[in-house]
Amino acid sequence: MGVTTGIATYLIIWWVVLFAVLPLGTISHAEAGIDKGDGGDPGAPVDPKLKRKFITTTWVSAIVFVVVWAVIWSGVIPMPTGPANY
């Protein structure tokens, strides 16, 4: 796996993990019993804790990337080396 492919793979893994981590530990205004008034979404989180979630996403993505890299490097899943001939 080249550098560019590795970076692209890591970024894809990072985004997937981010969307898996975002709902964890959030409490909505409706669950907290806070009235948002007119125009407020009762499902919006009270405190989304985004900095903590970005940090969690980064280290979980790094672990997943290392596993993916090890599987590809070991040859279990081979990467194409030349142009595809369909």
PDB file of C-alpha atoms in Angstrom:
ATOM      1  CA  MET A   1       0.000   0.000   0.000  1.00  0.00           C
ATOM      2  CA  GLY A   2       1.449   3.330  -1.049  1.00  0.00           C
ATOM      3  CA  VAL A   3       1.443   6.525   0.969  1.00  0.00           C
ATOM      4  CA  THR A   4      -1.458   8.066  -0.948  1.00  0.00           C
ATOM      5  CA  THR A   5      -3.542   4.908  -0.687  1.00  0.00           C
ATOM      6  CA  GLY A   6      -2.726   4.666   3.019  1.00  0.00           C
ATOM      7  CA  ILE A   7      -3.800   8.259   3.687  1.00  0.00           C
ATOM      8  CA  ALA A   8      -7.012   7.805   1.708  1.00  0.00           C
ATOM      9  CA  THR A   9      -7.761   4.558   3.540  1.00  0.00           C
ATOM     10  CA  TYR A  10      -7.157   6.188   6.932  1.00  0.00           C
ATOM     11  CA  LEU A  11      -9.435   9.135   6.096  1.00  0.00           C
ATOM     12  CA  ILE A  12     -12.245   6.827   4.999  1.00  0.00           C
ATOM     13  CA  ILE A  13     -11.877   4.786   8.184  1.00  0.00           C
ATOM     14  CA  TRP A  14     -11.792   8.009  10.243  1.00  0.00           C
ATOM     15  CA  TRP A  15     -15.108   9.255   8.787  1.00  0.00           C
ATOM     16  CA  VAL A  16     -16.843   5.905   9.275  1.00  0.00           C
ATOM     17  CA  VAL A  17     -15.653   5.706  12.887  1.00  0.00           C
ATOM     18  CA  LEU A  18     -16.697   9.332  13.494  1.00  0.00           C
ATOM     19  CA  PHE A  19     -20.283   8.592  12.505  1.00  0.00           C
ATOM     20  CA  ALA A  20     -20.242   5.531  14.774  1.00  0.00           C
ATOM     21  CA  VAL A  21     -18.862   7.535  17.744  1.00  0.00           C
ATOM     22  CA  LEU A  22     -21.026  10.682  17.422  1.00  0.00           C
ATOM     23  CA  PRO A  23     -24.191   9.332  19.081  1.00  0.00           C
ATOM     24  CA  LEU A  24     -22.351   7.707  22.008  1.00  0.00           C
ATOM     25  CA  GLY A  25     -22.958   9.367  25.361  1.00  0.00           C
ATOM     26  CA  THR A  26     -25.125  12.216  24.119  1.00  0.00           C
ATOM     27  CA  ILE A  27     -28.190  13.403  25.992  1.00  0.00           C
ATOM     28  CA  SER A  28     -30.815  15.275  24.020  1.00  0.00           C
ATOM     29  CA  HIS A  29     -32.743  18.261  25.306  1.00  0.00           C
ATOM     30  CA  ALA A  30     -35.888  16.116  25.374  1.00  0.00           C
ATOM     31  CA  GLU A  31     -34.158  13.447  27.515  1.00  0.00           C
ATOM     32  CA  ALA A  32     -32.798  16.123  29.862  1.00  0.00           C
ATOM     33  CA  GLY A  33     -36.236  17.744  30.181  1.00  0.00           C
ATOM     34  CA  ILE A  34     -35.077  21.092  28.805  1.00  0.00           C
ATOM     35  CA  ASP A  35     -37.625  23.055  26.758  1.00  0.00           C
ATOM     36  CA  LYS A  36     -35.982  24.462  23.627  1.00  0.00           C
ATOM     37  CA  GLY A  37     -38.861  26.828  22.914  1.00  0.00           C
ATOM     38  CA  ASP A  38     -39.973  27.733  19.421  1.00  0.00           C
ATOM     39  CA  GLY A  39     -37.670  26.620  16.628  1.00  0.00           C
ATOM     40  CA  GLY A  40     -35.356  24.464  18.717  1.00  0.00           C
ATOM     41  CA  ASP A  41     -34.931  20.776  17.997  1.00  0.00           C
ATOM     42  CA  PRO A  42     -35.662  18.681  21.087  1.00  0.00           C
ATOM     43  CA  GLY A  43     -33.380  15.951  19.707  1.00  0.00           C
ATOM     44  CA  ALA A  44     -30.313  18.213  19.643  1.00  0.00           C
ATOM     45  CA  PRO A  45     -27.639  17.203  22.165  1.00  0.00           C
ATOM     46  CA  VAL A  46     -27.214  19.292  25.303  1.00  0.00           C
ATOM     47  CA  ASP A  47     -23.400  18.949  25.274  1.00  0.00           C
ATOM     48  CA  PRO A  48     -22.059  17.121  22.192  1.00  0.00           C
ATOM     49  CA  LYS A  49     -18.450  16.884  23.540  1.00  0.00           C
ATOM     50  CA  LEU A  50     -17.007  17.072  20.023  1.00  0.00           C
ATOM     51  CA  LYS A  51     -13.353  17.476  21.046  1.00  0.00           C
ATOM     52  CA  ARG A  52     -13.476  14.245  23.060  1.00  0.00           C
ATOM     53  CA  LYS A  53     -15.249  12.457  20.198  1.00  0.00           C
ATOM     54  CA  PHE A  54     -12.662  13.624  17.636  1.00  0.00           C
ATOM     55  CA  ILE A  55      -9.853  12.354  19.867  1.00  0.00           C
ATOM     56  CA  THR A  56     -11.646   9.026  20.384  1.00  0.00           C
ATOM     57  CA  THR A  57     -12.299   8.764  16.642  1.00  0.00           C
ATOM     58  CA  THR A  58      -8.622   9.383  15.883  1.00  0.00           C
ATOM     59  CA  TRP A  59      -7.207   6.646  18.114  1.00  0.00           C
ATOM     60  CA  VAL A  60      -9.916   4.094  17.229  1.00  0.00           C
ATOM     61  CA  SER A  61      -9.289   4.819  13.530  1.00  0.00           C
ATOM     62  CA  ALA A  62      -5.550   4.344  14.045  1.00  0.00           C
ATOM     63  CA  ILE A  63      -6.144   0.912  15.585  1.00  0.00           C
ATOM     64  CA  VAL A  64      -8.513  -0.113  12.785  1.00  0.00           C
ATOM     65  CA  PHE A  65      -6.058   1.193  10.169  1.00  0.00           C
ATOM     66  CA  VAL A  66      -3.205  -0.843  11.657  1.00  0.00           C
ATOM     67  CA  VAL A  67      -5.365  -3.978  11.476  1.00  0.00           C
ATOM     68  CA  VAL A  68      -6.344  -3.230   7.853  1.00  0.00           C
ATOM     69  CA  TRP A  69      -2.707  -2.496   6.947  1.00  0.00           C
ATOM     70  CA  ALA A  70      -1.520  -5.737   8.591  1.00  0.00           C
ATOM     71  CA  VAL A  71      -4.120  -7.779   6.705  1.00  0.00           C
ATOM     72  CA  ILE A  72      -3.126  -6.183   3.389  1.00  0.00           C
ATOM     73  CA  TRP A  73       0.629  -6.423   4.108  1.00  0.00           C
ATOM     74  CA  SER A  74       0.354 -10.112   5.065  1.00  0.00           C
ATOM     75  CA  GLY A  75      -1.240 -10.853   1.699  1.00  0.00           C
ATOM     76  CA  VAL A  76      -4.598 -12.087   2.986  1.00  0.00           C
ATOM     77  CA  ILE A  77      -6.221  -9.370   0.866  1.00  0.00           C
ATOM     78  CA  PRO A  78      -3.949  -8.607  -2.104  1.00  0.00           C
ATOM     79  CA  MET A  79      -3.826  -5.098  -3.524  1.00  0.00           C
ATOM     80  CA  PRO A  80      -3.799  -4.678  -7.313  1.00  0.00           C
ATOM     81  CA  THR A  81      -0.416  -3.618  -8.647  1.00  0.00           C
ATOM     82  CA  GLY A  82      -1.147  -2.610 -12.234  1.00  0.00           C
ATOM     83  CA  PRO A  83      -3.910  -1.272 -14.403  1.00  0.00           C
ATOM     84  CA  ALA A  84      -7.101  -3.275 -14.329  1.00  0.00           C
ATOM     85  CA  ASN A  85      -7.936  -5.222 -17.484  1.00  0.00           C
ATOM     86  CA  TYR A  86     -11.660  -5.744 -17.534  1.00  0.00           C
TER      87      TYR A  86
END
